[in-house]
PDB file of C-alpha atoms and ligand atoms in Angstrom:
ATOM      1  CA  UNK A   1     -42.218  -7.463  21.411  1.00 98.00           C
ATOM      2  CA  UNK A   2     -39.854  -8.486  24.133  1.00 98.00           C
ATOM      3  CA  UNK A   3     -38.216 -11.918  23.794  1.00 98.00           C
ATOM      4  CA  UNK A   4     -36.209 -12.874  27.210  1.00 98.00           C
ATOM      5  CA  UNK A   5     -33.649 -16.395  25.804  1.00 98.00           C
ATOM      6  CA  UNK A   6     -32.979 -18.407  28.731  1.00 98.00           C
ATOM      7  CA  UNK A   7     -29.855 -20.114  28.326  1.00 98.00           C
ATOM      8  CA  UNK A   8     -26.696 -22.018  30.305  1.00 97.00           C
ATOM      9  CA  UNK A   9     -24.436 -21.100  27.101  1.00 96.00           C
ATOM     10  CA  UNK A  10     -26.032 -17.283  26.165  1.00 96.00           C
ATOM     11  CA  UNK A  11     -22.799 -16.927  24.100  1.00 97.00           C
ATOM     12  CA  UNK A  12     -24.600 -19.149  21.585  1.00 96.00           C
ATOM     13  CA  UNK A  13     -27.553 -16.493  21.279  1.00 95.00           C
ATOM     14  CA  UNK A  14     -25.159 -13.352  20.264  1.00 95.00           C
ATOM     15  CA  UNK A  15     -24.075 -13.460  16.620  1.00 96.00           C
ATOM     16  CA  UNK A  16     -27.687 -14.189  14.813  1.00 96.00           C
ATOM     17  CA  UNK A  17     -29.080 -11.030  16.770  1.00 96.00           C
ATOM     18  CA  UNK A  18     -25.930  -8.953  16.015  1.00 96.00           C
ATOM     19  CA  UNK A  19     -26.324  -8.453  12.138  1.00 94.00           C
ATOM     20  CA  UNK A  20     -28.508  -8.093   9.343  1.00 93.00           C
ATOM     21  CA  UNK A  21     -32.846  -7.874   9.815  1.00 93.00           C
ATOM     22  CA  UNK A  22     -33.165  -8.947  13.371  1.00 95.00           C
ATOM     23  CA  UNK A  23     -29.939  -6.295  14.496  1.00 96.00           C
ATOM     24  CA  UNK A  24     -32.155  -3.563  12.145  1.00 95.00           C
ATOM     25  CA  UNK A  25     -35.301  -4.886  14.200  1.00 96.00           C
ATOM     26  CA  UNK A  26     -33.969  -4.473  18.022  1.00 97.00           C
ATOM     27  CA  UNK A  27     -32.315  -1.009  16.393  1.00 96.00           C
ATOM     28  CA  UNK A  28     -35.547   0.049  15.145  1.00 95.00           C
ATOM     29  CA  UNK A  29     -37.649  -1.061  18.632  1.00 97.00           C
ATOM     30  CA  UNK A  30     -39.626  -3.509  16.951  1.00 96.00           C
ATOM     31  CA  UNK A  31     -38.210  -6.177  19.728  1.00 98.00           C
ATOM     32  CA  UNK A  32     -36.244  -6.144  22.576  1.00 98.00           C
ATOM     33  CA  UNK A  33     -34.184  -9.236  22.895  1.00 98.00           C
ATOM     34  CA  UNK A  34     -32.957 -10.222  26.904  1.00 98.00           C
ATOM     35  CA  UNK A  35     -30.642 -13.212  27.200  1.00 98.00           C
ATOM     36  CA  UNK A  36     -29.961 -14.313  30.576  1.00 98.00           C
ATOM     37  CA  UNK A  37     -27.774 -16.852  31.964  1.00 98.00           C
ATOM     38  CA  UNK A  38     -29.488 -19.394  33.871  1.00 98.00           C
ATOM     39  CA  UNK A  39     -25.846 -19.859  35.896  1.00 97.00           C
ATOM     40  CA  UNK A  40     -26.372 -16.716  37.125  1.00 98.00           C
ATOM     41  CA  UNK A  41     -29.821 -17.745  39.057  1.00 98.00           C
ATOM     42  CA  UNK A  42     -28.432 -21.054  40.850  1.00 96.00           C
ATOM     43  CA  UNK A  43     -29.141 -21.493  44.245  1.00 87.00           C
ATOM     44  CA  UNK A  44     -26.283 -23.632  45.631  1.00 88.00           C
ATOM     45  CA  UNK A  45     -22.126 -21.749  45.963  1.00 91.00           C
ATOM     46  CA  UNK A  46     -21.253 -24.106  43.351  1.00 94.00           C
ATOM     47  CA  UNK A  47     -23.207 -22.435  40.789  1.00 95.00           C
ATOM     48  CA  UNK A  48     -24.394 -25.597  39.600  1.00 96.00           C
ATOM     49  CA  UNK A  49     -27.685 -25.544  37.372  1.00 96.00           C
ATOM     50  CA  UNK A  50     -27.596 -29.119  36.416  1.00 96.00           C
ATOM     51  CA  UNK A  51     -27.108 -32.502  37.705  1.00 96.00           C
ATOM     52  CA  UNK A  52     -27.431 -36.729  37.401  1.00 96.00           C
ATOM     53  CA  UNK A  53     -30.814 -37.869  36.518  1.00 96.00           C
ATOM     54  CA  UNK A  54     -32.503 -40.199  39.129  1.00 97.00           C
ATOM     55  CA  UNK A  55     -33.097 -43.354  38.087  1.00 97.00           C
ATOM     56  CA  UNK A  56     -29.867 -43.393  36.292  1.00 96.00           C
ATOM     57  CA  UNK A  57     -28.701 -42.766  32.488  1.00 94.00           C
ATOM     58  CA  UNK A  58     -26.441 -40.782  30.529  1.00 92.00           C
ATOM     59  CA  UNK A  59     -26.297 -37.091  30.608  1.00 92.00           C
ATOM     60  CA  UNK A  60     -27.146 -34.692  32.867  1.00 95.00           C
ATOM     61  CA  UNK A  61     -30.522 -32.663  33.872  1.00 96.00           C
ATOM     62  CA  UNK A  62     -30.948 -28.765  34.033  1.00 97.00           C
ATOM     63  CA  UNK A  63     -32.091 -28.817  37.937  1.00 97.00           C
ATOM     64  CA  UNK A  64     -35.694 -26.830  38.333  1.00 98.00           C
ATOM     65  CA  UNK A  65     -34.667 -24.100  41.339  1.00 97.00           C
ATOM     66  CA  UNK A  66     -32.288 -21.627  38.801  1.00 98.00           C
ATOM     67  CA  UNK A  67     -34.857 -21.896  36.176  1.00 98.00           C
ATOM     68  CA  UNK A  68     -37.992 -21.141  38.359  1.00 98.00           C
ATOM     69  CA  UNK A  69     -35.995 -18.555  39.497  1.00 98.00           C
ATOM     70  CA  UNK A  70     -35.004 -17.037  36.639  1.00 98.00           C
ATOM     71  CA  UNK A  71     -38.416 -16.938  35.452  1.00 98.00           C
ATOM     72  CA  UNK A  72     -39.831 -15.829  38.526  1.00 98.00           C
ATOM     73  CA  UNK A  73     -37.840 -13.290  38.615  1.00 98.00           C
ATOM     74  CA  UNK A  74     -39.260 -12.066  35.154  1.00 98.00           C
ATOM     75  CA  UNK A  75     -42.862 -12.733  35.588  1.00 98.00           C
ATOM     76  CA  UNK A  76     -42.466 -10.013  38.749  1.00 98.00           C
ATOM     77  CA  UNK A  77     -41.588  -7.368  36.606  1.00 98.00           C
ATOM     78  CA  UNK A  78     -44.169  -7.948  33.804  1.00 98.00           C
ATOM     79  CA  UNK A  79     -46.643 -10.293  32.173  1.00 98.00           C
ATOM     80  CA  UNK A  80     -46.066 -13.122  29.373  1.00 98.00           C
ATOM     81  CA  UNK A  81     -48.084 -14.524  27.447  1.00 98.00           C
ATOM     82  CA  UNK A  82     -46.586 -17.404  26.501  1.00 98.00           C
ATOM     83  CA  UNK A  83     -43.272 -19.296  28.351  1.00 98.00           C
ATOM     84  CA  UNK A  84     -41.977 -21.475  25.624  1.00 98.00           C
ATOM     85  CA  UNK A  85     -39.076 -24.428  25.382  1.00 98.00           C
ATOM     86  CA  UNK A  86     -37.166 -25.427  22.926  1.00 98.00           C
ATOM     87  CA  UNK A  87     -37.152 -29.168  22.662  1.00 97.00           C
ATOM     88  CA  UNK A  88     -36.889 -31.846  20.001  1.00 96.00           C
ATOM     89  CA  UNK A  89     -40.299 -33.572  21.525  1.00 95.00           C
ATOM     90  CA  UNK A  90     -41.981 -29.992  20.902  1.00 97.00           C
ATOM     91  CA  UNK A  91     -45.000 -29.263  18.211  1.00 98.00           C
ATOM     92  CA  UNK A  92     -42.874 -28.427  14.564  1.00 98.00           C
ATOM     93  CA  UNK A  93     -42.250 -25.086  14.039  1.00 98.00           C
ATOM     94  CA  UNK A  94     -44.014 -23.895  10.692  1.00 96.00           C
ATOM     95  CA  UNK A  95     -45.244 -20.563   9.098  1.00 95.00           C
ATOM     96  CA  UNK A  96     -48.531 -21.345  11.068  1.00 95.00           C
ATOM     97  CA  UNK A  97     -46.884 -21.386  14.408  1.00 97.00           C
ATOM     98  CA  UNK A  98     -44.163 -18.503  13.089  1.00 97.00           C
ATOM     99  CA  UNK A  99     -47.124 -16.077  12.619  1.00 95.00           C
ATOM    100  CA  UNK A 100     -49.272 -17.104  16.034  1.00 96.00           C
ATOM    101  CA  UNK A 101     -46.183 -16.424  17.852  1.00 97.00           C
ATOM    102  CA  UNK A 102     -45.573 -13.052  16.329  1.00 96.00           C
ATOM    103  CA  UNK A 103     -48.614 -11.710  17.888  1.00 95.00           C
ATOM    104  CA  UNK A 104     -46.871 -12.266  21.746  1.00 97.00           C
ATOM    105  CA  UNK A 105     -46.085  -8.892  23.374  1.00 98.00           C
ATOM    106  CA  UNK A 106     -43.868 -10.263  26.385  1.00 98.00           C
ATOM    107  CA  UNK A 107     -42.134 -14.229  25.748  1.00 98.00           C
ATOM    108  CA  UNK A 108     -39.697 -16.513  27.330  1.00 98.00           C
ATOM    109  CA  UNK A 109     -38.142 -18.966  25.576  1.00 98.00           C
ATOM    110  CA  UNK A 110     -36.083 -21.247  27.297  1.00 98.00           C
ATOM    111  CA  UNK A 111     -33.432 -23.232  26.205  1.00 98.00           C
ATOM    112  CA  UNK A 112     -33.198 -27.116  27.149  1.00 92.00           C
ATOM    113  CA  UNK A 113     -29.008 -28.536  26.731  1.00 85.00           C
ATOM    114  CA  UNK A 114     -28.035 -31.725  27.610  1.00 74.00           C
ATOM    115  CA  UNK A 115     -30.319 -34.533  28.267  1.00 85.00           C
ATOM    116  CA  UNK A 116     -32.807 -31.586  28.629  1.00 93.00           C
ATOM    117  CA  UNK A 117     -34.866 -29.692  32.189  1.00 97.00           C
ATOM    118  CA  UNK A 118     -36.535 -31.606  34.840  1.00 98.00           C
ATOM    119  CA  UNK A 119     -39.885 -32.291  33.866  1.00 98.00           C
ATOM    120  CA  UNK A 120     -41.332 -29.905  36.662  1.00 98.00           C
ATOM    121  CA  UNK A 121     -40.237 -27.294  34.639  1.00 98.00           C
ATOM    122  CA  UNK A 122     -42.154 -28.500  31.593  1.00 98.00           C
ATOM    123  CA  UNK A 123     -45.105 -28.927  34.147  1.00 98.00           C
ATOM    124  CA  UNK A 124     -44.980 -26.204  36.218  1.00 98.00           C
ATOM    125  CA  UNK A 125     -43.952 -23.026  33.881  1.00 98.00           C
ATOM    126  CA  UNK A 126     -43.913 -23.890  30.005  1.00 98.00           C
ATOM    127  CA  UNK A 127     -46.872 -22.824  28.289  1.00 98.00           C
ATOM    128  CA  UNK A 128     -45.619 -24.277  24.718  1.00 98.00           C
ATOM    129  CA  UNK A 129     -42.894 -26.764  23.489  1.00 98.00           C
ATOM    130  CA  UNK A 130     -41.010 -26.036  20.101  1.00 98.00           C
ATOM    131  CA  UNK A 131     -38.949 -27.801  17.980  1.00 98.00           C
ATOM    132  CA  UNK A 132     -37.468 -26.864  14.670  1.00 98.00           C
ATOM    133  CA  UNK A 133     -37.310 -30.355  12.858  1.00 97.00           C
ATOM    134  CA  UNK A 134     -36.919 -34.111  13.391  1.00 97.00           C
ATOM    135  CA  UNK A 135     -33.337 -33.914  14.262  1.00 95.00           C
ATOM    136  CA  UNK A 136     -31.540 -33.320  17.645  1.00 93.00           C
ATOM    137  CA  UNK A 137     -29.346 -30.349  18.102  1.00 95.00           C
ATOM    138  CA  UNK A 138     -26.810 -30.190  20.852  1.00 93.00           C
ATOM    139  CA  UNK A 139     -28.906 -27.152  22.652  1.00 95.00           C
ATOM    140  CA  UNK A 140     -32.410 -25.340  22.289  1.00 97.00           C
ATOM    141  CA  UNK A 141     -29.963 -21.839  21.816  1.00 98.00           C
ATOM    142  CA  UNK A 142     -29.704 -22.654  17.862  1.00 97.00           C
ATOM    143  CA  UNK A 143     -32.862 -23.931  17.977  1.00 98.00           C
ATOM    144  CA  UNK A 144     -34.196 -20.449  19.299  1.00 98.00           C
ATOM    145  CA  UNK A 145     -32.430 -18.304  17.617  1.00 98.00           C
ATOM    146  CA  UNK A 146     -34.219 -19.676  14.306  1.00 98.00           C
ATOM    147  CA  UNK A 147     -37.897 -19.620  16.340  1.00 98.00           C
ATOM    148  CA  UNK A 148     -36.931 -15.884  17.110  1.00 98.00           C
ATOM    149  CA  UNK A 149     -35.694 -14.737  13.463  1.00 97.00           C
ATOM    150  CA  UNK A 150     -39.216 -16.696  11.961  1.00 97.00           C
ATOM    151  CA  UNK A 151     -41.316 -14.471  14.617  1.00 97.00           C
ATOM    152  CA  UNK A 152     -39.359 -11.045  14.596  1.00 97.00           C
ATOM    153  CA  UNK A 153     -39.281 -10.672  10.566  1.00 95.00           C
ATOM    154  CA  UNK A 154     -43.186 -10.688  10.874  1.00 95.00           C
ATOM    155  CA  UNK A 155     -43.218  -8.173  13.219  1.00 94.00           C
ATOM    156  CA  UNK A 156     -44.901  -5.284  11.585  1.00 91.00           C
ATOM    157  CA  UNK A 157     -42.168  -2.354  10.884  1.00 91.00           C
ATOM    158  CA  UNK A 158     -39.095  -5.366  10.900  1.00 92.00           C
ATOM    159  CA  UNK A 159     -39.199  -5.502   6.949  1.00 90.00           C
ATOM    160  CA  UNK A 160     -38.483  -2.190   5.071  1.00 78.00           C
ATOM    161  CA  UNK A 161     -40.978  -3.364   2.303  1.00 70.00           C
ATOM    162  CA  UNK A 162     -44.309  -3.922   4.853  1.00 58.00           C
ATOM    163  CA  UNK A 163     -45.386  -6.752   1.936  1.00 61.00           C
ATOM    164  CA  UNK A 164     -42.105  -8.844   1.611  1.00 72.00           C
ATOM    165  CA  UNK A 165     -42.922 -10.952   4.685  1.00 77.00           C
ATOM    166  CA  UNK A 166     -46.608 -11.919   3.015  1.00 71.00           C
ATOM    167  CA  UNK A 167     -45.071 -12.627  -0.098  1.00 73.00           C
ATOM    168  CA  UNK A 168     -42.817 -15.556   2.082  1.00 80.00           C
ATOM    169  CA  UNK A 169     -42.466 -19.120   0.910  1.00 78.00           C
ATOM    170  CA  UNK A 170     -45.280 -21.254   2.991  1.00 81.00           C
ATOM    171  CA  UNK A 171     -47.063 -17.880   3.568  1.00 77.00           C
ATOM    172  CA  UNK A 172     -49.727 -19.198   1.198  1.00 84.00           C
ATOM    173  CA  UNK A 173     -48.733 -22.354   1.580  1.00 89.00           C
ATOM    174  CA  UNK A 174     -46.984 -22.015  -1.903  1.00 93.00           C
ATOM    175  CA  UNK A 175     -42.877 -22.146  -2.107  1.00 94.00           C
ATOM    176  CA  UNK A 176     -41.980 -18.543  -3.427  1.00 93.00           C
ATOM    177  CA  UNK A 177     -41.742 -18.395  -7.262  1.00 95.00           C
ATOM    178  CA  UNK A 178     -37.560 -17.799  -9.083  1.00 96.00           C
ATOM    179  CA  UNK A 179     -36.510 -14.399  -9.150  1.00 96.00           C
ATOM    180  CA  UNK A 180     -33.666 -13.202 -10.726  1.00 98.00           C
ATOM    181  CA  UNK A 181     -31.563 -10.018 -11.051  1.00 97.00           C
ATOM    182  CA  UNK A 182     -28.614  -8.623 -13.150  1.00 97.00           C
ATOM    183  CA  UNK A 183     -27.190  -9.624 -15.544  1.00 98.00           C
ATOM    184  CA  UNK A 184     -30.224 -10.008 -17.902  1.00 98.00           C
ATOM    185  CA  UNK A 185     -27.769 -13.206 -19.930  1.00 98.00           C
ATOM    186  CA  UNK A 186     -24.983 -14.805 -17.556  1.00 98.00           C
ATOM    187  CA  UNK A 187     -23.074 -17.256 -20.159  1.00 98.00           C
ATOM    188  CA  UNK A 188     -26.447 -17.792 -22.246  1.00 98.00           C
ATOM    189  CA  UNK A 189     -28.655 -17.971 -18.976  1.00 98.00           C
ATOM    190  CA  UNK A 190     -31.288 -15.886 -20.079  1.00 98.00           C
ATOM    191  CA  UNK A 191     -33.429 -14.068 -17.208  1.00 98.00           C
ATOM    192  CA  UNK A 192     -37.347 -15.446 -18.808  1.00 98.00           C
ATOM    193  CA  UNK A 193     -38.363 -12.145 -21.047  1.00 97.00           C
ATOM    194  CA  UNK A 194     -41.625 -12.013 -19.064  1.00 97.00           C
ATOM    195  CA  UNK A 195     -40.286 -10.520 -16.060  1.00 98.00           C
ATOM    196  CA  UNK A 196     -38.323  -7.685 -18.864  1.00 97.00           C
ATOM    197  CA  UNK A 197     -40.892  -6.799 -20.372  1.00 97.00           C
ATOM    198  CA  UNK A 198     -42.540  -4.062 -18.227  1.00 96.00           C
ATOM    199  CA  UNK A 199     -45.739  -5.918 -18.231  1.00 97.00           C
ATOM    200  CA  UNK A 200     -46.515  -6.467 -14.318  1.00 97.00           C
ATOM    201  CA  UNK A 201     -50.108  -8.031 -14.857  1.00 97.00           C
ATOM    202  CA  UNK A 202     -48.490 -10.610 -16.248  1.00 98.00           C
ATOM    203  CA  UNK A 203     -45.267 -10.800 -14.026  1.00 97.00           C
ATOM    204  CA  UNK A 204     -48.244 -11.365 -11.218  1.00 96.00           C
ATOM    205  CA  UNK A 205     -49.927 -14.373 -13.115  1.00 97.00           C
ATOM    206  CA  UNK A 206     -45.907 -15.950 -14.002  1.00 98.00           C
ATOM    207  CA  UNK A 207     -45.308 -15.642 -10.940  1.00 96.00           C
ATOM    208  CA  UNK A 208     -48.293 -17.070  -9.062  1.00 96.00           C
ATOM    209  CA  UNK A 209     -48.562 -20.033 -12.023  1.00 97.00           C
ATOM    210  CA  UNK A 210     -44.254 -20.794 -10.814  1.00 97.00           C
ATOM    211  CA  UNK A 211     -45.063 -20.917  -7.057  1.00 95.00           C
ATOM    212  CA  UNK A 212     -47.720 -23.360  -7.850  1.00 96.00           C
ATOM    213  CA  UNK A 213     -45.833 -25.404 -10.640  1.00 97.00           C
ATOM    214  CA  UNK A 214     -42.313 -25.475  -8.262  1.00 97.00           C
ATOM    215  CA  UNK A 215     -44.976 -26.470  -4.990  1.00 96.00           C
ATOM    216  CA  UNK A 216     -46.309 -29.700  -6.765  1.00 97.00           C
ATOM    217  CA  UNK A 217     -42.856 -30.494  -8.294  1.00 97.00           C
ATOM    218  CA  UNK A 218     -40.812 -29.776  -5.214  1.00 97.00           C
ATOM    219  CA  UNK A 219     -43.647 -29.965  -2.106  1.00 96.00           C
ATOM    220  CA  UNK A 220     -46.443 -31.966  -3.059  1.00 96.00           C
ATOM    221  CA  UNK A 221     -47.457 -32.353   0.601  1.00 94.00           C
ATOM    222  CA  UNK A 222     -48.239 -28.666   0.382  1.00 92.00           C
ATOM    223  CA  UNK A 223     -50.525 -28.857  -1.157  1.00 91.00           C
TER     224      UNK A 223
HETATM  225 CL1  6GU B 301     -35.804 -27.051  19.853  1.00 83.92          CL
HETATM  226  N1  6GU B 301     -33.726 -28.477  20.567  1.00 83.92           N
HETATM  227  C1  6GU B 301     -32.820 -29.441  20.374  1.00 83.92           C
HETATM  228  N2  6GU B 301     -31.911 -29.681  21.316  1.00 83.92           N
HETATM  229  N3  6GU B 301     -32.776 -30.178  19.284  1.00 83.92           N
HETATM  230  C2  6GU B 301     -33.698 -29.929  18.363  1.00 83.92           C
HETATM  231  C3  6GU B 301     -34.667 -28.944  18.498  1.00 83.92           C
HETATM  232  C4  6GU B 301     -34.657 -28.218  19.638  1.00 83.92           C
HETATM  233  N4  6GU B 301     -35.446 -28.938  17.404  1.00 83.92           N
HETATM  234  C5  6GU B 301     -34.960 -29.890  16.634  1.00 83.92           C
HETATM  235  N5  6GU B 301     -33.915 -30.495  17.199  1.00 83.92           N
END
């Protein structure tokens, strides 16, 4: 997959793709993340890529010409199949979305900041609107960062154990059961004997029977 972030602070966009799973996944070839700075695509000797909204208001408007540009620019070179923006009015991110998205072999994802893009972008280019949660975030780069990590870990190859990403939280609609590790007692803590005792059968039903018992305690709309 290739992932182009389009962005007028791509400074935001470096650390979560510089460590950890989704560093191991560019690494690897799995993805190929681009981040490009929409400053460098405006169209006036200013460099200006935003401006007052007409009509009046607070806040200013990323202007249409450096975006279309930019993303003109990439749609020469090769296909997408999907031109996405990050937006608090978008469709809720989820595992259902997360999973549909991992499937795309070329994406943009663009990232609104301040009052948010003209809505000839929205019109003209964007093929899907995103948000991560009923909240508003200063920019669409944090925002798409978290979209990217939910897609890329899906990716098939991303995770060293091919299962792990199956056995997810919300994958089944079920939170993911406890799991513990050393030491066996911390201070009286005991680890529950079933998942010592060798017997994996069993491990398998604990497990499934805790994903289901934490769901209806903790997510009831889950289910
Ligand atoms: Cl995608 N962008 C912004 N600016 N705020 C948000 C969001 C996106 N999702 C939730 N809040």
């Amino acid at each position: 997959m290739r992932i182009d972030i389009l962005s007028v602070v791509p400074e935001l966009l470096r650390s979560p793709f510089e460590a950890s799973i989704l560093k191991r996944a560019q690494d690897a070839k799995c993805v190929e993340i681009h981040p490009h700075n929409i400053r460098d695509y405006s169209t006036n000797k200013y460099k200006q890529v935003d401006d007052y909204p007409y009509g009046g208001g607070a806040g200013m408007v990323l202007m249409i010409e450096p975006i279309a540009k930019c993303i003109e620019t990439l749609q020469a070179e090769r296909n997408y199949d999907a031109i996405v923006y990050m937006t608090p009015d978008g469709q809720q991110l989820n595992q259902k979305v997360a999973n549909r998205c991992s499937l795309f072999k070329n994406m943009i994802v663009l990232c609104g900041h301040y009052k948010g893009v003209d809505q000839r972008v929205r019109d003209l280019f964007v093929t899907e609107e995103i948000s991560i949660g009923d909240y508003v975030l200063s920019g669409g780069e944090l925002a798409a960062a978290v979209f990217c990590d939910a897609i890329i870990r899906l990716i098939p190859g991303v995770l060293g154990n091919e299962t792990s990403a199956l056995t997810d939280s919300f994958q089944d609609n079920l939170l993911a059961p406890p799991i513990y590790t050393r030491p066996v007692d911390y201070r009286g803590n005991k680890v529950p004997d079933i998942l010592t005792s060798g017997n994996t059968p069993k491990v398998e039903q604990w497990r499934e029977e805790q994903a289901v018992e934490r769901t209806k305690k903790l997510r009831p709309d889950l289910l």
